[in-house]
mmCIF file of C-alpha atoms and ligand atoms in Angstrom:
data_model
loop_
_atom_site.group_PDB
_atom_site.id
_atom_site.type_symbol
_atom_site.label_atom_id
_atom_site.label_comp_id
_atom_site.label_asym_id
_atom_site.label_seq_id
_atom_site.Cartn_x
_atom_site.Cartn_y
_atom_site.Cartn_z
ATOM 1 C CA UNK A 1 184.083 70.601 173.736
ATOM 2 C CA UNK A 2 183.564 73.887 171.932
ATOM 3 C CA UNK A 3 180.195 74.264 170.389
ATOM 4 C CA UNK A 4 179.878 75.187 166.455
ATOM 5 C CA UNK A 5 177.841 77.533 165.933
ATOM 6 C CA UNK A 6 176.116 77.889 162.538
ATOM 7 C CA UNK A 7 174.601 81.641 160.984
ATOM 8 C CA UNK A 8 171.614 80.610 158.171
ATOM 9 C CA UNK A 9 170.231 82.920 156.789
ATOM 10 C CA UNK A 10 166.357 83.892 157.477
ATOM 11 C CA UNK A 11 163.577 82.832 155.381
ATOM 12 C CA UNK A 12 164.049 80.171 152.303
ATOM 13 C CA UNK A 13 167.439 79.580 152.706
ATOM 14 C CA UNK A 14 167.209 78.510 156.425
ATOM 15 C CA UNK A 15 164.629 76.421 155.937
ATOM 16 C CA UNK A 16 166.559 74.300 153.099
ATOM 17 C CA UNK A 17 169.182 74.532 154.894
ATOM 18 C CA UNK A 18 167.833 73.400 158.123
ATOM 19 C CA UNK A 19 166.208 70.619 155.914
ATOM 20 C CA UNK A 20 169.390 69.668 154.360
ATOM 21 C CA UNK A 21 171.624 69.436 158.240
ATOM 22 C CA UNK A 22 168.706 67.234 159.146
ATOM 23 C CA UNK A 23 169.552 64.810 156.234
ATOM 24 C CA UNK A 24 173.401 64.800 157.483
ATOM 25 C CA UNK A 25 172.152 64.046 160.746
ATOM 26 C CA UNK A 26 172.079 67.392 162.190
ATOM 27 C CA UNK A 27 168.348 67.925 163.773
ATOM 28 C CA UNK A 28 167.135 71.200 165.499
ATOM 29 C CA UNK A 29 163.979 69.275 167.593
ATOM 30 C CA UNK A 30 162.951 73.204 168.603
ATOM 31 C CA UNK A 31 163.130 74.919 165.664
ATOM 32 C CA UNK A 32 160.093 76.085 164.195
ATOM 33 C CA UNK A 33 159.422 78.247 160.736
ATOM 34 C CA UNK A 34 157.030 80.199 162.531
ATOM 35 C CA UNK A 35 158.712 80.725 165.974
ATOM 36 C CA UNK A 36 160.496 84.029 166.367
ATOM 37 C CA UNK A 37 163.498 82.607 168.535
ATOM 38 C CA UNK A 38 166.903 83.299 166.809
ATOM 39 C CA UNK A 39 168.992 80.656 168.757
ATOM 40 C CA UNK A 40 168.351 76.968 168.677
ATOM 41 C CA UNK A 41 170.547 74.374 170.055
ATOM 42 C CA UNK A 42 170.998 70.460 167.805
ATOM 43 C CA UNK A 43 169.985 67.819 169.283
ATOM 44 C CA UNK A 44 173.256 66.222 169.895
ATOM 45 C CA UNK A 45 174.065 69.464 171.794
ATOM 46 C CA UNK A 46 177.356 70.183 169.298
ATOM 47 C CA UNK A 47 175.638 72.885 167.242
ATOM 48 C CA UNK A 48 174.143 75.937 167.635
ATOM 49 C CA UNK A 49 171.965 77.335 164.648
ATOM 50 C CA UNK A 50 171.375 81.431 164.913
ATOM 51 C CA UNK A 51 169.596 82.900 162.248
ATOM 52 C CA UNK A 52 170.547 86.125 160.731
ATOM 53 C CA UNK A 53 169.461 88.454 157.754
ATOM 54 C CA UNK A 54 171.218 86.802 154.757
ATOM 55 C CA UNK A 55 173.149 90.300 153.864
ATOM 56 C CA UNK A 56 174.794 89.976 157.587
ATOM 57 C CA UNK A 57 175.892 86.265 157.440
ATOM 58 C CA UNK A 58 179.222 86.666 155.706
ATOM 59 C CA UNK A 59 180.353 89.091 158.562
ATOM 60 C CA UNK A 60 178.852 86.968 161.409
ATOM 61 C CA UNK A 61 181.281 84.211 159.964
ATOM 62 C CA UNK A 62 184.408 86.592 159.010
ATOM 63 C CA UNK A 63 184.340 87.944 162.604
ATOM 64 C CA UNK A 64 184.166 84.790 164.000
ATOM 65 C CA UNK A 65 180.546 85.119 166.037
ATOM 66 C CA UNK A 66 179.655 81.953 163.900
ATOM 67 C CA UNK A 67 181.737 79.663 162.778
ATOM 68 C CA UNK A 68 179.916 78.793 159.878
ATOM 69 C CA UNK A 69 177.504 80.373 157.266
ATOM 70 C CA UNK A 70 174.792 79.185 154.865
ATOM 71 C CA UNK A 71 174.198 82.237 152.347
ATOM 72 C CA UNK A 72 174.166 82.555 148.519
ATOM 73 C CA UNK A 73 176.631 83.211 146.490
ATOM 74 C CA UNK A 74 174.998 86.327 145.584
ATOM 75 C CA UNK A 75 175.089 87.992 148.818
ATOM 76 C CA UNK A 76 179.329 86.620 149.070
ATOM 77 C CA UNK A 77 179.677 88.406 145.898
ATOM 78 C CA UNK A 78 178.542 91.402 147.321
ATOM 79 C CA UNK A 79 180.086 91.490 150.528
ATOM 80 C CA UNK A 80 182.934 90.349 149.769
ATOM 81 C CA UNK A 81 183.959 89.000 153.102
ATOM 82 C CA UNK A 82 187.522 87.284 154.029
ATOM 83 C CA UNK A 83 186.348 83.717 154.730
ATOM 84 C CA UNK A 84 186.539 79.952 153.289
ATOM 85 C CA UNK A 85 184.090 79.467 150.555
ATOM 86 C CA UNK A 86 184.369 75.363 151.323
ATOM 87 C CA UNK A 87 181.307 73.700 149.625
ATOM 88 C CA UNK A 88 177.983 74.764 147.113
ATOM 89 C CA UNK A 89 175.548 73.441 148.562
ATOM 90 C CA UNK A 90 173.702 73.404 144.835
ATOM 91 C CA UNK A 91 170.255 74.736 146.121
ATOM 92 C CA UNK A 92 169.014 78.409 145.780
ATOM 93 C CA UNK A 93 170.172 78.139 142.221
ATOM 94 C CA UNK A 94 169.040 81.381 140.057
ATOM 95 C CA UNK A 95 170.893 83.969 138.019
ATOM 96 C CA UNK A 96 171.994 87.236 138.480
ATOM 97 C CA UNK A 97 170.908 89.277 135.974
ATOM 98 C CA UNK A 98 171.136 92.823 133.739
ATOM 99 C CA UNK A 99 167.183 92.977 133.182
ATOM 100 C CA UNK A 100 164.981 95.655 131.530
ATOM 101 C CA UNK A 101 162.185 96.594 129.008
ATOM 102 C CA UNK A 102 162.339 94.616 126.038
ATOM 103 C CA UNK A 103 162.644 97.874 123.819
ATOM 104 C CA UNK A 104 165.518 98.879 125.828
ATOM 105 C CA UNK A 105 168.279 99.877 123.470
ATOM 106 C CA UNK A 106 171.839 100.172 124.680
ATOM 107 C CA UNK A 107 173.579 103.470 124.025
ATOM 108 C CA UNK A 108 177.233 104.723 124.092
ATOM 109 C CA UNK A 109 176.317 108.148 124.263
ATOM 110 C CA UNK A 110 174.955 108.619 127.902
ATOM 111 C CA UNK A 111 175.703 106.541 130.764
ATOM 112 C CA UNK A 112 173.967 103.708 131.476
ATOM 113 C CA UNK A 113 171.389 104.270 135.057
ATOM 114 C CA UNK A 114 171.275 101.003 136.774
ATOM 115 C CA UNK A 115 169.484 100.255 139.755
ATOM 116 C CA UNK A 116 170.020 97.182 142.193
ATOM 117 C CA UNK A 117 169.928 95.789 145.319
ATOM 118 C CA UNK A 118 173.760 94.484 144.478
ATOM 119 C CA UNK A 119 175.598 97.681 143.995
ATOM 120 C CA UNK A 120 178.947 96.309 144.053
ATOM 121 C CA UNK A 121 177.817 93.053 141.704
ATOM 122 C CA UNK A 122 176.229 95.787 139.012
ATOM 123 C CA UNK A 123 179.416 97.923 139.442
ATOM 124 C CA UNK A 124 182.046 95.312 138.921
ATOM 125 C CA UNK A 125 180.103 93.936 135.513
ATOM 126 C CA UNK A 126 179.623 97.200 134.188
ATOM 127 C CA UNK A 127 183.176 98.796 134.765
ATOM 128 C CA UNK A 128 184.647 94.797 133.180
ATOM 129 C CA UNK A 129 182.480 96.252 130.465
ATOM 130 C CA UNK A 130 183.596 99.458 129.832
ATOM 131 C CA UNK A 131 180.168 100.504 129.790
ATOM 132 C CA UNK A 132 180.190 104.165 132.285
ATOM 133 C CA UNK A 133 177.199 103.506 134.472
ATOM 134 C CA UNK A 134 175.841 105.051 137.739
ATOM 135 C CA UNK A 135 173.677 102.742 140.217
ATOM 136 C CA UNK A 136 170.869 103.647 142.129
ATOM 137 C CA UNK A 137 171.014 101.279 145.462
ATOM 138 C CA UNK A 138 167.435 100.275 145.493
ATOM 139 C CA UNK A 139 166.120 97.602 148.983
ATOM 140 C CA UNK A 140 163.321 95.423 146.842
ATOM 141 C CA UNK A 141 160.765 95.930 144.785
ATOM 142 C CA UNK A 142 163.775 96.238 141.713
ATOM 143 C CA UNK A 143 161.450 95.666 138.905
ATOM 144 C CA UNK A 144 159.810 98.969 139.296
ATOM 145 C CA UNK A 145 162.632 101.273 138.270
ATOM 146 C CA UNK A 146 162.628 100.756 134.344
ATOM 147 C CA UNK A 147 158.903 100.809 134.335
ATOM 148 C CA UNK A 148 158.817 103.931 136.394
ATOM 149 C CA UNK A 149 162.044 105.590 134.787
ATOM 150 C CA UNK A 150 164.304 105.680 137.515
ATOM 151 C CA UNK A 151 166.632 103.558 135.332
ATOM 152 C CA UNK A 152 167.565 102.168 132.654
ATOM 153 C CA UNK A 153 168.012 98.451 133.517
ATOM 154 C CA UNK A 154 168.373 96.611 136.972
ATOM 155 C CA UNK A 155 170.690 94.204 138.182
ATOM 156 C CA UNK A 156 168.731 91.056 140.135
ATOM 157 C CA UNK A 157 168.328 87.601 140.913
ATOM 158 C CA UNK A 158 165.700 86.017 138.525
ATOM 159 C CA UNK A 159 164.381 82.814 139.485
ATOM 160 C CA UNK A 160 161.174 81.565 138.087
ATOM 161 C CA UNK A 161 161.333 84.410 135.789
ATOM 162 C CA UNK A 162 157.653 85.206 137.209
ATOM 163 C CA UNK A 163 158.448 89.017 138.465
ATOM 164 C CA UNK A 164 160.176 89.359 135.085
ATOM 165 C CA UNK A 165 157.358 88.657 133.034
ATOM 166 C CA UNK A 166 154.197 90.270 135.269
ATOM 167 C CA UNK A 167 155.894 93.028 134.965
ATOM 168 C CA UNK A 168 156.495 93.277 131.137
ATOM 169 C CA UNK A 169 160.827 92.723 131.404
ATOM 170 C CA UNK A 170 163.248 90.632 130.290
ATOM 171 C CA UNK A 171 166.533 89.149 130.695
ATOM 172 C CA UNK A 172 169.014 91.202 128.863
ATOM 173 C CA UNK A 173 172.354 89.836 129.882
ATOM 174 C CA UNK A 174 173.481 86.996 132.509
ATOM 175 C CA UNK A 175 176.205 87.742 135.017
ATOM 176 C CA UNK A 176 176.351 84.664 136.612
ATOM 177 C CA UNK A 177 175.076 81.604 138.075
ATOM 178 C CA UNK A 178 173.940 82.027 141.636
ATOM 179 C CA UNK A 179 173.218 79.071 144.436
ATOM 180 C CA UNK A 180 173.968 78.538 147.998
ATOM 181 C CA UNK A 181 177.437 78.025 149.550
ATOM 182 C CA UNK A 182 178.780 76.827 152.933
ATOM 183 C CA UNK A 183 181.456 79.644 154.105
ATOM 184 C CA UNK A 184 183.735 79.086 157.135
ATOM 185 C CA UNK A 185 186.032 81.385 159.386
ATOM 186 C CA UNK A 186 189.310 80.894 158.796
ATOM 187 C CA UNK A 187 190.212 80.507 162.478
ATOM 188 C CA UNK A 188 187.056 78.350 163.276
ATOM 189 C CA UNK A 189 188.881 75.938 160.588
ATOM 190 C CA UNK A 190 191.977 74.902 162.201
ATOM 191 C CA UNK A 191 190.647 75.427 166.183
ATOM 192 C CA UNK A 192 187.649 73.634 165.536
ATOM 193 C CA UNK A 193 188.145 71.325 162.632
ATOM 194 C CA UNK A 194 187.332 67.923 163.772
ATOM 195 C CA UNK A 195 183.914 68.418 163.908
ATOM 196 C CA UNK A 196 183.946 71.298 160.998
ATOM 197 C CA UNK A 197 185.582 68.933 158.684
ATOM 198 C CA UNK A 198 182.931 66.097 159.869
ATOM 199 C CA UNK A 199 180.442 68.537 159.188
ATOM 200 C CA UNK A 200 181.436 69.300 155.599
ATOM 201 C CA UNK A 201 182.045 65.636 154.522
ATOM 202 C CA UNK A 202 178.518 65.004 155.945
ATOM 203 C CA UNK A 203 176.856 67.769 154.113
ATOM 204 C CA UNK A 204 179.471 66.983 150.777
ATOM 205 C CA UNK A 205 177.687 63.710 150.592
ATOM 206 C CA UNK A 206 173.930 64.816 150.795
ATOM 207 C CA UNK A 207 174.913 67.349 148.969
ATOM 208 C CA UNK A 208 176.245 64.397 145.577
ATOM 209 C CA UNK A 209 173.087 62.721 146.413
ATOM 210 C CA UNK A 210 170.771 66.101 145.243
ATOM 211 C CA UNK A 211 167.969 64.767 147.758
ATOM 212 C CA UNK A 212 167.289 68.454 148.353
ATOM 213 C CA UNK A 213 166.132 69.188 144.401
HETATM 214 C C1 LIG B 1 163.744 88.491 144.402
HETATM 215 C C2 LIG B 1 164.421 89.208 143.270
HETATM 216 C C3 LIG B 1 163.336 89.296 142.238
HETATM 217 C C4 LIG B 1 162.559 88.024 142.444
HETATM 218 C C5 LIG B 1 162.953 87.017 141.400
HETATM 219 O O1 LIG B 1 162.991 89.417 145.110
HETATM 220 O O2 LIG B 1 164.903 90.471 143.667
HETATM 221 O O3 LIG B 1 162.515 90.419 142.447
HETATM 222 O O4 LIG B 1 162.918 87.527 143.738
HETATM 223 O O5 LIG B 1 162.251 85.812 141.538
HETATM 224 P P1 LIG B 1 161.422 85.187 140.327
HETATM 225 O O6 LIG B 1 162.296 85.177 139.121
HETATM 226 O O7 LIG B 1 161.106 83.774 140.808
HETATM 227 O O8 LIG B 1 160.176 85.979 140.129
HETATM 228 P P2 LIG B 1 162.393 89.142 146.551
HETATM 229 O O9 LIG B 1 161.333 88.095 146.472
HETATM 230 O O10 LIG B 1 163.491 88.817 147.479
HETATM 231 O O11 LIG B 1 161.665 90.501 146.925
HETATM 232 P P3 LIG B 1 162.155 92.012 146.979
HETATM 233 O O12 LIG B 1 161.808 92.617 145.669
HETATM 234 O O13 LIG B 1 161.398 92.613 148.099
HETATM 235 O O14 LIG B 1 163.636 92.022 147.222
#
């Protein structure tokens, strides 16, 4: 039988996630958070975890070189990739949010400089908006560009609210609600969807039971 291979991505979300296929009976005996190995096999020999950089897990699973993907809704948002969103998996939860000084004053007069790691998230909410913006791609550190003056207001995940507040900003405006999702190829579905299926009903149900929270 053909193996199903599963794309998590690195770092918190793996680690839930590897926590959570353990609780629908899905156990990687080798996998280790501090190992640097990228392939593990499940016990029952039917499943094969790779972990990838959570940005690159939607194409992994559009393109087929993983059937499935573990990856928040934040990152599907912004890469938009053509696959089944099939279950949220209601961990990861956080908001994505416009965030800035607490002075900040909005202004029709001048566009609006916006700085995130979600370009194409910021975009889309600002052009629903009306509001004529230009965004400054930015890889981390976020919270530094209204204190600094490279823009007006960023576009993030807040959390805790803890980077937020140590560094003097605020929530201005919610976009959305953010947590992680299950995606599956749309080929993968019908050619392998006996154990797919199996594997969603399994994860649907410890999923309900919120053991995870
Ligand atoms: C994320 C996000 C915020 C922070 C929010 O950054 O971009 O900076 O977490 O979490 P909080 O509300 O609990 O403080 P990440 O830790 O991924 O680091 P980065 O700035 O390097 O992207």
């Amino acid at each position: 039988m053909d193996k199903v291979k599963i794309a998590l991505a690195k770092g918190r979300t793996a680690e839930d996630a590897i926590k959570l296929l353990a609780m629908a009976g899905v156990e990687f005996a080798d996998y280790s958070k501090n190992s640097r190995k990228l392939i593990f096999k499940d016990t029952s020999n039917e499943i094969e975890m790779i972990l990838v950089k959570s940005g690159d897990v939607p194409i992994y699973v559009e393109k087929g070189a993983a059937d499935i993907g573990v990856v928040g809704k934040d990152v599907l948002l912004e890469e938009d990739a053509d696959v089944f969103e099939v279950l949220n998996l209601k961990f990861g939860i956080c908001r994505m949010c416009v965030c800035g000084r607490k002075d900040f004053e909005w202004s029709t007069h001048r566009k609006l400089i916006v700085a995130s790691k979600y370009p194409k998230i910021a975009k889309n909410y600002f052009d629903l908006k009306g509001i004529h913006c230009e965004i400054i791609k930015l890889n981390g550190s976020v919270e530094l560009a209204p204190i600094i003056g490279l823009a007006d207001v960023i576009v993030d995940i807040v959390e805790s609210g803890k980077t937020l507040k140590e560094n003097h900003l605020e929530v201005l405006q919610e976009i959305t609600q953010i947590s992680t999702r299950l995606i599956v190829n749309k080929v993968s579905l019908k050619t392998k969807s006996t154990i797919i299926k199996e594997l969603i009903r399994k994860l649907d149900d410890v999923t309900q039971k919120g053991e995870l929270q």
